[in-house]
Coordinates of C-alpha atoms in Angstrom, one line a residue:
M240 CA -2.0 -48.0 -33.9
I241 CA -5.5 -47.5 -35.7
S242 CA -7.3 -49.2 -32.8
V243 CA -5.7 -47.2 -30.0
F244 CA -6.3 -43.9 -32.0
I245 CA -10.0 -45.2 -32.4
V246 CA -10.2 -45.7 -28.6
F247 CA -8.8 -42.3 -27.9
A248 CA -11.2 -40.6 -30.6
V249 CA -14.0 -42.0 -28.8
F250 CA -12.7 -41.0 -25.3
I251 CA -12.1 -37.5 -26.7
L252 CA -15.7 -37.3 -28.3
F253 CA -17.4 -38.5 -25.0
N254 CA -15.6 -36.0 -22.9
I255 CA -16.5 -33.2 -25.3
N256 CA -19.9 -34.1 -25.3
K257 CA -20.1 -33.9 -21.5
M258 CA -18.4 -30.7 -21.7
T259 CA -20.9 -29.3 -23.9
N260 CA -23.8 -30.6 -22.1
S261 CA -22.5 -28.6 -19.2
L262 CA -22.1 -25.4 -21.3
C263 CA -25.7 -25.8 -22.7
I264 CA -26.9 -26.2 -18.9
Q265 CA -24.6 -23.3 -17.7
R266 CA -25.5 -20.7 -20.6
E267 CA -29.1 -21.8 -20.5
I268 CA -29.2 -22.5 -24.1
P269 CA -32.8 -23.6 -25.1
E270 CA -33.8 -26.9 -25.9
E271 CA -34.4 -26.5 -29.7
R272 CA -31.0 -25.0 -30.2
Q273 CA -28.8 -27.6 -28.4
P274 CA -28.7 -30.4 -31.3
K275 CA -27.2 -27.6 -33.6
V276 CA -24.5 -26.8 -31.1
F277 CA -24.0 -30.5 -30.3
R278 CA -23.6 -31.3 -34.0
T279 CA -21.5 -28.3 -34.7
I280 CA -19.0 -29.1 -31.8
N281 CA -19.1 -32.8 -33.0
V282 CA -18.3 -32.1 -36.5
L283 CA -15.6 -30.1 -35.7
V284 CA -13.8 -32.2 -33.4
T285 CA -14.2 -35.3 -35.7
I286 CA -12.5 -33.1 -38.5
L287 CA -9.6 -32.2 -35.8
L288 CA -9.2 -36.0 -35.0
V289 CA -9.1 -37.0 -38.8
S290 CA -6.7 -34.4 -39.4
S291 CA -4.6 -35.4 -36.5
F292 CA -4.7 -39.1 -37.6
I293 CA -3.6 -38.2 -41.0
E294 CA -0.8 -36.3 -39.7
I295 CA 0.4 -39.0 -37.2
S296 CA -0.1 -41.6 -40.2
L297 CA 2.1 -39.8 -42.5
T298 CA 5.1 -38.9 -40.4

């Protein structure tokens, strides 16, 4: 179960990063702000994935 969830999490993070890149291009976010945007979104999605894993594991 853990390996399936890890593969799922990597797939989700990859797609979220692709969408974030599209957002940065579409909104013309400056190059110096883009790392902060990516970091913030990645941290929030990681927290969401970890909390989902914990919820699934405990039920």
